[in-house]
CSV table of N, CA and C in Angstrom, one decimal:
chain,number,residue,atom,x,y,z
A,1,MET,N,25.0,1.2,15.7
A,1,MET,CA,23.4,0.5,15.5
A,1,MET,C,23.5,-0.6,14.6
A,2,ASN,N,23.5,-2.0,14.4
A,2,ASN,CA,23.9,-3.1,13.5
A,2,ASN,C,22.4,-3.0,13.0
A,3,ALA,N,21.9,-3.9,11.8
A,3,ALA,CA,20.7,-4.1,10.8
A,3,ALA,C,19.5,-4.5,11.7
A,4,TYR,N,20.0,-5.4,12.7
A,4,TYR,CA,18.8,-5.7,13.6
A,4,TYR,C,18.1,-4.7,14.8
A,5,ASP,N,19.1,-3.9,15.0
A,5,ASP,CA,18.4,-2.8,16.4
A,5,ASP,C,17.3,-2.5,16.0
A,6,LEU,N,16.0,-2.4,16.9
A,6,LEU,CA,15.1,-1.8,16.9
A,6,LEU,C,15.1,-0.2,16.8
A,7,THR,N,14.6,0.5,15.6
A,7,THR,CA,14.9,2.3,16.0
A,7,THR,C,13.5,2.8,16.9
A,8,HIS,N,12.5,2.2,16.8
A,8,HIS,CA,11.4,2.4,17.6
A,8,HIS,C,11.5,2.0,19.3
A,9,LEU,N,12.6,1.8,19.8
A,9,LEU,CA,12.9,1.1,20.8
A,9,LEU,C,13.8,2.1,21.5
A,10,ASP,N,13.8,2.6,22.9
A,10,ASP,CA,15.0,3.2,23.0
A,10,ASP,C,15.8,2.3,24.0
A,11,SER,N,17.0,2.8,24.8
A,11,SER,CA,17.7,1.7,25.4
A,11,SER,C,17.0,1.1,26.7
A,12,LYS,N,15.7,1.3,27.0
A,12,LYS,CA,15.4,0.7,28.0
A,12,LYS,C,13.9,0.2,27.3
A,13,GLY,N,13.8,-0.3,26.3
A,13,GLY,CA,12.7,-1.2,25.5
A,13,GLY,C,11.7,-0.1,25.7
A,14,ARG,N,11.1,1.0,25.7
A,14,ARG,CA,10.1,2.0,25.7
A,14,ARG,C,10.0,2.3,24.1
A,15,ALA,N,8.7,2.9,24.2
A,15,ALA,CA,8.8,2.9,22.3
A,15,ALA,C,8.9,4.3,22.4
A,16,GLN,N,9.8,4.7,21.2
A,16,GLN,CA,9.8,6.2,20.8
A,16,GLN,C,9.7,6.4,19.3
A,17,MET,N,9.2,7.6,18.7
A,17,MET,CA,9.5,7.8,17.6
A,17,MET,C,10.8,8.1,17.2
A,18,VAL,N,10.8,7.5,16.1
A,18,VAL,CA,12.7,7.7,15.3
A,18,VAL,C,13.1,9.3,15.5
A,19,ASP,N,14.2,9.6,15.8
A,19,ASP,CA,14.4,11.4,15.6
A,19,ASP,C,15.1,11.5,14.1
A,20,VAL,N,14.7,12.0,13.4
A,20,VAL,CA,14.8,12.1,12.0
A,20,VAL,C,15.4,13.6,11.3
A,21,SER,N,15.6,14.3,12.6
A,21,SER,CA,16.1,15.7,12.7
A,21,SER,C,17.5,16.0,11.9
A,22,GLU,N,18.2,14.7,11.8
A,22,GLU,CA,19.8,15.0,11.5
A,22,GLU,C,19.5,14.6,10.0
A,23,LYS,N,18.5,13.8,9.3
A,23,LYS,CA,18.5,13.4,8.2
A,23,LYS,C,18.3,14.5,7.4
A,24,ALA,N,19.0,14.2,5.8
A,24,ALA,CA,18.5,14.6,4.8
A,24,ALA,C,17.5,14.9,4.2
A,25,ILE,N,17.0,16.1,3.6
A,25,ILE,CA,15.7,16.5,3.0
A,25,ILE,C,15.8,15.6,1.7
A,26,THR,N,15.4,14.8,1.1
A,26,THR,CA,15.4,14.3,-0.1
A,26,THR,C,14.2,13.8,-0.6
A,27,SER,N,14.2,13.5,-2.1
A,27,SER,CA,13.1,13.0,-2.7
A,27,SER,C,13.0,11.8,-2.5
A,28,ARG,N,11.5,11.3,-2.1
A,28,ARG,CA,11.5,10.0,-1.7
A,28,ARG,C,10.4,9.1,-2.1
A,29,THR,N,10.2,8.3,-2.8
A,29,THR,CA,9.4,7.4,-3.3
A,29,THR,C,9.2,6.1,-3.1
A,30,ALA,N,7.7,5.3,-3.1
A,30,ALA,CA,7.9,4.1,-2.3
A,30,ALA,C,6.5,3.6,-3.1
A,31,ILE,N,6.9,2.4,-3.7
A,31,ILE,CA,5.6,1.6,-4.5
A,31,ILE,C,5.1,0.1,-3.5
A,32,ALA,N,3.9,0.3,-3.5
A,32,ALA,CA,3.2,-1.0,-2.8
A,32,ALA,C,2.8,-1.6,-3.7
A,33,ARG,N,2.5,-3.1,-3.5
A,33,ARG,CA,1.6,-3.9,-4.4
A,33,ARG,C,0.9,-4.9,-3.6
A,34,GLY,N,-0.1,-5.2,-4.0
A,34,GLY,CA,-1.1,-6.4,-3.3
A,34,GLY,C,-2.0,-6.9,-4.2
A,35,ARG,N,-2.6,-7.8,-4.1
A,35,ARG,CA,-3.5,-8.4,-4.9
A,35,ARG,C,-5.1,-8.9,-3.9
A,36,LEU,N,-6.2,-8.8,-4.7
A,36,LEU,CA,-7.3,-9.3,-4.1
A,36,LEU,C,-7.7,-10.6,-5.3
A,37,VAL,N,-7.8,-11.9,-5.0
A,37,VAL,CA,-8.3,-12.7,-5.5
A,37,VAL,C,-9.9,-13.0,-5.2
A,38,CYS,N,-10.3,-13.2,-6.5
A,38,CYS,CA,-11.5,-13.6,-6.2
A,38,CYS,C,-12.2,-14.7,-7.6
A,39,SER,N,-13.5,-14.7,-7.4
A,39,SER,CA,-13.6,-15.8,-8.8
A,39,SER,C,-13.8,-15.2,-9.9
A,40,SER,N,-13.8,-15.7,-11.0
A,40,SER,CA,-13.9,-15.3,-12.6
A,40,SER,C,-15.4,-14.6,-12.5
A,41,LYS,N,-16.5,-15.1,-12.0
A,41,LYS,CA,-17.5,-14.5,-11.9
A,41,LYS,C,-17.8,-13.0,-11.4
A,42,THR,N,-17.1,-12.7,-9.8
A,42,THR,CA,-17.1,-11.5,-9.3
A,42,THR,C,-15.9,-10.8,-10.4
A,43,LEU,N,-15.1,-10.9,-11.1
A,43,LEU,CA,-14.1,-10.1,-11.9
A,43,LEU,C,-15.1,-9.9,-13.0
A,44,ASP,N,-16.0,-10.7,-13.7
A,44,ASP,CA,-16.6,-10.4,-14.8
A,44,ASP,C,-17.9,-9.0,-14.6
A,45,LEU,N,-18.3,-9.3,-13.1
A,45,LEU,CA,-19.4,-8.5,-12.7
A,45,LEU,C,-18.8,-7.1,-12.6
A,46,VAL,N,-17.5,-7.1,-12.6
A,46,VAL,CA,-16.7,-5.4,-11.9
A,46,VAL,C,-16.3,-5.1,-13.6
A,47,ARG,N,-16.0,-5.9,-14.4
A,47,ARG,CA,-15.6,-5.5,-15.6
A,47,ARG,C,-16.6,-4.9,-16.7
A,48,HIS,N,-17.9,-5.5,-16.3
A,48,HIS,CA,-19.1,-5.4,-17.1
A,48,HIS,C,-19.9,-4.1,-16.1
A,49,ASN,N,-19.4,-3.6,-15.1
A,49,ASN,CA,-20.1,-2.4,-14.0
A,49,ASN,C,-21.3,-3.2,-13.9
A,50,ARG,N,-21.6,-4.2,-13.2
A,50,ARG,CA,-22.7,-4.7,-12.8
A,50,ARG,C,-22.9,-5.2,-11.3
A,51,THR,N,-22.2,-4.7,-10.1
A,51,THR,CA,-21.7,-5.0,-9.1
A,51,THR,C,-22.7,-4.4,-8.1
A,52,PRO,N,-23.2,-4.7,-7.3
A,52,PRO,CA,-24.3,-3.9,-6.4
A,52,PRO,C,-24.1,-2.5,-5.7
A,53,LYS,N,-22.7,-2.1,-5.7
A,53,LYS,CA,-22.4,-1.1,-4.9
A,53,LYS,C,-21.7,0.0,-6.1
A,54,GLY,N,-21.8,-0.5,-7.5
A,54,GLY,CA,-21.6,0.8,-8.4
A,54,GLY,C,-19.8,0.3,-8.8
A,55,SER,N,-19.3,1.7,-8.7
A,55,SER,CA,-18.0,1.5,-9.4
A,55,SER,C,-16.9,1.4,-8.4
A,56,VAL,N,-16.6,-0.2,-8.1
A,56,VAL,CA,-16.1,-0.8,-6.8
A,56,VAL,C,-14.5,-0.1,-7.3
A,57,ILE,N,-13.7,-0.4,-8.4
A,57,ILE,CA,-12.5,0.2,-8.5
A,57,ILE,C,-12.3,1.5,-8.2
A,58,SER,N,-13.1,2.5,-9.0
A,58,SER,CA,-12.9,3.9,-8.5
A,58,SER,C,-12.8,4.3,-7.4
A,59,THR,N,-14.0,3.7,-6.5
A,59,THR,CA,-13.9,3.8,-4.9
A,59,THR,C,-13.0,3.2,-4.1
A,60,ALA,N,-12.3,2.4,-4.7
A,60,ALA,CA,-11.2,1.6,-3.9
A,60,ALA,C,-9.6,2.3,-4.0
A,61,GLU,N,-9.6,2.9,-5.4
A,61,GLU,CA,-8.5,3.8,-5.5
A,61,GLU,C,-8.7,5.2,-4.7
A,62,LEU,N,-9.7,5.5,-4.9
A,62,LEU,CA,-10.2,6.9,-4.0
A,62,LEU,C,-9.7,6.8,-2.5
A,63,ALA,N,-10.2,5.5,-2.0
A,63,ALA,CA,-10.0,5.2,-0.4
A,63,ALA,C,-8.5,4.7,-0.2
A,64,GLY,N,-7.8,4.3,-1.4
A,64,GLY,CA,-6.6,4.3,-1.0
A,64,GLY,C,-5.6,5.2,-0.8
A,65,ILE,N,-6.2,6.3,-1.4
A,65,ILE,CA,-5.5,7.8,-1.5
A,65,ILE,C,-5.5,8.2,-0.6
A,66,MET,N,-6.9,8.6,0.0
A,66,MET,CA,-7.2,8.7,1.4
A,66,MET,C,-6.8,8.3,2.3
A,67,ALA,N,-6.3,7.0,2.6
A,67,ALA,CA,-5.8,6.3,4.0
A,67,ALA,C,-4.6,6.9,3.8
A,68,ALA,N,-3.8,6.9,2.9
A,68,ALA,CA,-2.3,7.2,2.4
A,68,ALA,C,-2.0,8.7,3.2
A,69,LYS,N,-3.3,9.3,3.2
A,69,LYS,CA,-2.7,10.5,4.1
A,69,LYS,C,-3.0,10.8,5.5
A,70,GLN,N,-3.7,9.5,6.1
A,70,GLN,CA,-4.1,9.2,7.3
A,70,GLN,C,-3.0,8.1,8.2
A,71,THR,N,-1.7,7.7,7.6
A,71,THR,CA,-1.3,6.9,7.9
A,71,THR,C,-0.7,6.9,9.2
A,72,SER,N,-0.4,8.3,9.2
A,72,SER,CA,0.4,8.5,10.6
A,72,SER,C,-0.5,8.7,11.9
A,73,THR,N,-2.0,8.7,11.8
A,73,THR,CA,-2.9,8.4,12.7
A,73,THR,C,-3.4,7.0,12.7
A,74,LEU,N,-3.0,6.1,11.8
A,74,LEU,CA,-3.5,4.4,11.9
A,74,LEU,C,-2.3,3.9,12.6
A,75,ILE,N,-1.0,4.3,12.5
A,75,ILE,CA,0.3,3.0,12.5
A,75,ILE,C,1.2,4.0,13.7
A,76,PRO,N,1.2,3.5,14.8
A,76,PRO,CA,1.7,4.1,15.9
A,76,PRO,C,3.2,4.4,15.6
A,77,LEU,N,3.6,5.7,15.8
A,77,LEU,CA,5.5,6.1,15.8
A,77,LEU,C,5.6,6.5,14.2
A,78,CYS,N,4.5,6.2,13.5
A,78,CYS,CA,4.8,7.1,12.1
A,78,CYS,C,4.8,8.4,12.0
A,79,HIS,N,5.7,9.0,11.2
A,79,HIS,CA,5.9,10.2,11.2
A,79,HIS,C,4.4,10.8,10.5
A,80,PRO,N,4.0,11.9,10.9
A,80,PRO,CA,3.5,12.6,10.0
A,80,PRO,C,3.9,13.2,8.6
A,81,ILE,N,3.8,13.1,7.7
A,81,ILE,CA,4.4,13.8,6.4
A,81,ILE,C,3.7,14.7,5.4
A,82,ALA,N,4.4,15.3,4.7
A,82,ALA,CA,3.5,16.2,3.7
A,82,ALA,C,3.9,15.3,2.3
A,83,LEU,N,2.7,14.6,1.9
A,83,LEU,CA,2.8,13.9,0.7
A,83,LEU,C,2.6,14.4,-0.6
A,84,THR,N,3.5,14.7,-1.4
A,84,THR,CA,3.5,15.2,-2.7
A,84,THR,C,2.5,14.6,-3.7
A,85,LYS,N,2.4,13.2,-3.6
A,85,LYS,CA,1.6,12.4,-4.6
A,85,LYS,C,1.3,11.2,-4.2
A,86,VAL,N,0.1,10.9,-4.5
A,86,VAL,CA,-0.1,9.3,-3.7
A,86,VAL,C,-1.1,9.1,-5.4
A,87,THR,N,-0.9,8.0,-5.7
A,87,THR,CA,-1.5,7.2,-6.6
A,87,THR,C,-1.9,6.0,-6.5
A,88,VAL,N,-3.3,5.3,-6.7
A,88,VAL,CA,-3.7,3.7,-6.5
A,88,VAL,C,-4.0,3.6,-7.8
A,89,GLU,N,-3.7,2.5,-8.7
A,89,GLU,CA,-4.0,1.8,-9.9
A,89,GLU,C,-4.3,0.2,-9.6
A,90,ILE,N,-5.5,-0.1,-10.0
A,90,ILE,CA,-6.1,-1.1,-9.6
A,90,ILE,C,-6.6,-1.6,-11.1
A,91,ASN,N,-6.2,-2.8,-11.7
A,91,ASN,CA,-6.1,-3.6,-12.6
A,91,ASN,C,-6.6,-4.7,-12.6
A,92,LEU,N,-7.8,-5.2,-13.5
A,92,LEU,CA,-8.4,-6.7,-13.3
A,92,LEU,C,-7.0,-7.3,-13.9
A,93,ASP,N,-7.1,-8.4,-13.5
A,93,ASP,CA,-6.1,-9.9,-13.6
A,93,ASP,C,-6.7,-11.3,-13.7
A,94,PRO,N,-7.3,-11.2,-15.2
A,94,PRO,CA,-8.0,-12.8,-15.1
A,94,PRO,C,-7.2,-13.6,-14.8
A,95,SER,N,-5.9,-13.9,-15.2
A,95,SER,CA,-5.0,-15.0,-14.5
A,95,SER,C,-4.9,-15.4,-12.9
A,96,LEU,N,-5.6,-14.6,-12.2
A,96,LEU,CA,-5.7,-14.8,-10.8
A,96,LEU,C,-6.6,-15.6,-10.7
A,97,PRO,N,-7.8,-15.2,-10.9
A,97,PRO,CA,-8.6,-14.2,-11.5
A,97,PRO,C,-8.7,-13.5,-9.9
A,98,GLY,N,-8.2,-12.0,-10.6
A,98,GLY,CA,-8.7,-10.8,-9.6
A,98,GLY,C,-8.2,-9.5,-9.7
A,99,PHE,N,-7.7,-8.8,-9.0
A,99,PHE,CA,-7.4,-7.6,-9.0
A,99,PHE,C,-5.7,-7.3,-8.6
A,100,ASP,N,-5.2,-6.5,-9.6
A,100,ASP,CA,-3.4,-6.0,-8.8
A,100,ASP,C,-3.7,-4.6,-8.4
A,101,ILE,N,-2.8,-4.3,-7.4
A,101,ILE,CA,-3.0,-2.8,-6.7
A,101,ILE,C,-1.4,-2.7,-6.7
A,102,LEU,N,-1.3,-1.5,-7.3
A,102,LEU,CA,-0.4,-0.6,-7.4
A,102,LEU,C,-0.6,0.7,-6.4
A,103,ALA,N,0.2,1.0,-5.7
A,103,ALA,CA,0.2,2.4,-4.7
A,103,ALA,C,1.5,3.1,-4.9
A,104,GLU,N,1.5,4.3,-5.3
A,104,GLU,CA,3.1,4.7,-5.0
A,104,GLU,C,2.6,6.2,-4.1
A,105,ALA,N,3.5,6.6,-3.3
A,105,ALA,CA,3.7,7.6,-2.5
A,105,ALA,C,4.8,8.3,-2.6
A,106,LYS,N,4.6,9.7,-2.6
A,106,LYS,CA,5.6,10.5,-3.3
A,106,LYS,C,6.2,11.3,-1.6
A,107,THR,N,7.2,12.2,-1.3
A,107,THR,CA,7.4,13.3,-0.5
A,107,THR,C,8.9,13.7,-0.7
A,108,ASN,N,8.9,14.9,-0.1
A,108,ASN,CA,10.2,15.6,-0.2
A,108,ASN,C,10.6,15.8,1.4
A,109,GLY,N,11.4,14.9,1.9
A,109,GLY,CA,11.4,15.0,3.2
A,109,GLY,C,12.6,14.2,4.1
A,110,GLN,N,12.3,14.0,5.2
A,110,GLN,CA,13.7,13.3,6.3
A,110,GLN,C,13.1,11.9,6.3
A,111,THR,N,12.0,11.2,5.8
A,111,THR,CA,11.6,10.1,6.3
A,111,THR,C,11.0,9.6,5.0
A,112,GLY,N,11.0,8.1,4.6
A,112,GLY,CA,10.3,7.2,3.9
A,112,GLY,C,9.1,7.4,4.0
A,113,VAL,N,8.3,6.8,2.7
A,113,VAL,CA,7.0,6.6,2.3
A,113,VAL,C,6.6,5.4,2.0
A,114,GLU,N,7.3,4.3,2.5
A,114,GLU,CA,6.9,3.1,2.4
A,114,GLU,C,5.4,2.7,3.3
A,115,MET,N,5.4,3.4,4.7
A,115,MET,CA,4.0,3.1,5.0
A,115,MET,C,3.1,3.5,4.6
A,116,GLU,N,3.2,4.9,3.6
A,116,GLU,CA,1.9,5.2,3.2
A,116,GLU,C,1.5,4.6,1.8
A,117,ALA,N,2.7,4.1,1.2
A,117,ALA,CA,2.2,3.1,0.2
A,117,ALA,C,1.5,1.8,0.6
A,118,LEU,N,2.1,1.2,1.5
A,118,LEU,CA,1.3,-0.1,2.1
A,118,LEU,C,0.2,0.4,2.7
A,119,THR,N,0.0,1.3,3.2
A,119,THR,CA,-1.6,1.9,3.6
A,119,THR,C,-2.4,2.2,2.4
A,120,ALA,N,-2.1,2.7,1.6
A,120,ALA,CA,-3.0,3.0,0.3
A,120,ALA,C,-3.4,1.6,-0.7
A,121,ALA,N,-2.6,0.5,-0.4
A,121,ALA,CA,-2.5,-0.1,-1.2
A,121,ALA,C,-3.4,-1.4,-0.3
A,122,SER,N,-3.3,-1.4,1.0
A,122,SER,CA,-3.8,-2.4,1.6
A,122,SER,C,-5.7,-2.1,2.1
A,123,VAL,N,-5.6,-0.5,2.1
A,123,VAL,CA,-7.0,-0.3,2.0
A,123,VAL,C,-7.4,-0.1,0.8
A,124,ALA,N,-6.9,0.2,-0.2
A,124,ALA,CA,-7.6,-0.4,-1.4
A,124,ALA,C,-8.2,-1.5,-1.7
A,125,ALA,N,-7.5,-2.7,-1.3
A,125,ALA,CA,-7.8,-4.1,-1.2
A,125,ALA,C,-8.8,-4.2,-0.2
A,126,LEU,N,-8.8,-3.6,0.9
A,126,LEU,CA,-9.9,-4.0,1.4
A,126,LEU,C,-11.3,-3.4,1.3
A,127,THR,N,-11.2,-2.2,0.6
A,127,THR,CA,-12.2,-1.4,0.0
A,127,THR,C,-12.9,-2.2,-0.9
A,128,LEU,N,-12.2,-2.8,-1.9
A,128,LEU,CA,-12.4,-4.0,-3.0
A,128,LEU,C,-13.4,-5.0,-2.1
A,129,PHE,N,-12.5,-5.7,-1.2
A,129,PHE,CA,-13.3,-6.5,-0.8
A,129,PHE,C,-14.6,-6.5,0.3
A,130,ASP,N,-15.1,-5.3,0.7
A,130,ASP,CA,-15.9,-4.6,1.3
A,130,ASP,C,-17.1,-4.6,0.2
A,131,MET,N,-16.9,-3.9,-0.7
A,131,MET,CA,-17.7,-3.9,-1.8
A,131,MET,C,-18.3,-5.1,-2.8
A,132,LEU,N,-17.6,-5.9,-2.7
A,132,LEU,CA,-17.6,-7.4,-3.4
A,132,LEU,C,-17.8,-8.6,-2.5
A,133,LYS,N,-17.9,-8.2,-1.2
A,133,LYS,CA,-18.3,-9.7,-0.4
A,133,LYS,C,-19.6,-10.1,-0.5
A,134,ALA,N,-20.6,-9.2,-0.4
A,134,ALA,CA,-22.0,-9.8,-1.0
A,134,ALA,C,-21.8,-10.6,-2.2
A,135,VAL,N,-21.1,-10.8,-3.0
A,135,VAL,CA,-21.3,-11.3,-4.4
A,135,VAL,C,-19.9,-12.7,-4.1
A,136,ASP,N,-19.0,-12.6,-3.4
A,136,ASP,CA,-18.0,-13.7,-3.1
A,136,ASP,C,-17.4,-13.6,-1.9
A,137,LYS,N,-18.0,-14.9,-1.5
A,137,LYS,CA,-17.6,-15.2,0.0
A,137,LYS,C,-16.2,-15.8,-0.2
A,138,HIS,N,-15.5,-16.1,-0.9
A,138,HIS,CA,-14.0,-16.6,-0.8
A,138,HIS,C,-12.9,-15.7,-1.1
A,139,MET,N,-13.1,-14.5,-1.2
A,139,MET,CA,-11.9,-13.6,-1.7
A,139,MET,C,-10.9,-13.6,-0.9
A,140,ARG,N,-10.0,-13.4,-1.2
A,140,ARG,CA,-8.5,-13.4,-0.5
A,140,ARG,C,-7.6,-12.2,-0.9
A,141,ILE,N,-7.3,-11.6,0.2
A,141,ILE,CA,-6.1,-10.4,0.2
A,141,ILE,C,-4.9,-11.3,0.3
A,142,GLU,N,-3.8,-10.6,-0.7
A,142,GLU,CA,-2.6,-11.2,-0.6
A,142,GLU,C,-1.3,-10.9,-1.2
A,143,GLY,N,-0.2,-11.1,-1.1
A,143,GLY,CA,1.0,-10.2,-1.7
A,143,GLY,C,1.6,-9.0,-1.2
A,144,LEU,N,0.8,-8.3,-0.2
A,144,LEU,CA,1.1,-7.0,-0.1
A,144,LEU,C,2.6,-6.6,0.4
A,145,ALA,N,3.3,-6.0,-0.2
A,145,ALA,CA,4.8,-5.8,-0.2
A,145,ALA,C,5.3,-4.7,-0.8
A,146,VAL,N,6.0,-3.6,-0.2
A,146,VAL,CA,7.1,-2.9,-1.1
A,146,VAL,C,7.4,-3.2,-2.2
A,147,VAL,N,7.4,-2.9,-3.2
A,147,VAL,CA,8.1,-3.2,-4.2
A,147,VAL,C,9.1,-2.6,-4.6
A,148,MET,N,9.0,-1.1,-4.3
A,148,MET,CA,10.0,-0.2,-5.0
A,148,MET,C,10.1,0.7,-3.7
A,149,LYS,N,11.5,1.4,-3.6
A,149,LYS,CA,12.0,2.3,-2.9
A,149,LYS,C,13.0,3.3,-3.2
A,150,SER,N,12.9,4.7,-3.1
A,150,SER,CA,14.0,5.6,-3.8
A,150,SER,C,13.9,6.8,-2.7
A,151,GLY,N,15.0,7.3,-2.6
A,151,GLY,CA,15.3,8.4,-1.9
A,151,GLY,C,16.2,8.0,-0.4
A,152,GLY,N,16.6,8.8,0.4
A,152,GLY,CA,17.3,8.5,1.6
A,152,GLY,C,18.4,7.7,1.6
A,153,ARG,N,19.1,7.1,2.3
A,153,ARG,CA,20.3,6.3,2.4
A,153,ARG,C,20.3,5.5,1.5
A,154,SER,N,19.0,4.7,1.2
A,154,SER,CA,18.9,3.6,0.1
A,154,SER,C,19.2,3.8,-1.1
A,155,GLY,N,18.9,5.3,-1.5
A,155,GLY,CA,19.2,5.8,-2.7
A,155,GLY,C,18.3,5.1,-3.8
A,156,LEU,N,18.8,4.1,-4.8
A,156,LEU,CA,18.2,3.7,-6.3
A,156,LEU,C,17.1,2.5,-5.5
A,157,PRO,N,15.9,2.3,-6.3
A,157,PRO,CA,15.1,1.3,-6.0
A,157,PRO,C,15.8,-0.2,-5.7
A,158,TYR,N,15.2,-0.9,-4.5
A,158,TYR,CA,15.9,-1.9,-4.6
A,158,TYR,C,15.1,-3.5,-5.1
A,159,LEU,N,13.8,-3.0,-5.5
A,159,LEU,CA,13.2,-3.8,-6.1
A,159,LEU,C,12.4,-3.4,-7.6
A,160,THR,N,11.9,-4.3,-8.3
A,160,THR,CA,11.1,-3.5,-9.3
A,160,THR,C,9.4,-4.0,-9.4
A,161,ALA,N,8.6,-3.2,-9.4
A,161,ALA,CA,7.3,-3.2,-9.3
A,161,ALA,C,6.8,-4.6,-9.8
A,162,VAL,N,7.5,-5.0,-10.8
A,162,VAL,CA,6.5,-6.3,-11.4
A,162,VAL,C,7.2,-7.6,-11.0
A,163,GLN,N,8.4,-7.3,-9.9
A,163,GLN,CA,9.3,-8.5,-9.7
A,163,GLN,C,8.7,-9.2,-8.4
A,164,GLN,N,8.4,-8.6,-7.2
A,164,GLN,CA,8.1,-9.0,-5.8
A,164,GLN,C,6.7,-9.9,-6.0
A,165,CYS,N,5.8,-9.7,-6.9
A,165,CYS,CA,4.5,-10.4,-6.4
A,165,CYS,C,4.4,-11.5,-7.6
A,166,ASP,N,5.4,-11.3,-8.4
A,166,ASP,CA,5.0,-12.2,-9.6
A,166,ASP,C,5.1,-14.0,-9.3
């Protein structure tokens, strides 16, 4: 198999879930990052807890964690895995202006957790967008990416969490 073979397709082009039964069980971690860009006014409303829908950051962080746990039901052919840790951290970033979102997923298993980390970060961003759309019609979600992965064949992290989206 070369780097361009699609593992989710069999020899006849039919969809298949990748067989991971022969892979070693290892500790696996992935971190995904994304941003929600908004107006300075919107950022100030959140900073001073004056948004119409309450604590948007706490709600979005919780939504991201909940979403990570549902990844295999949302993404076709994604393995259901036992997550050992999921965190979502959202920070205000006045330089955007907007929000910086970091989501980390961990497991001990035979397949990686990149999709769970990406799902957590994207649903956190979508939740922020939903909760703030009444006050800001020009927001955008950008820069969603896996910024760190460890475990499995790839071993050590291949990017750092601060380098990818800067």
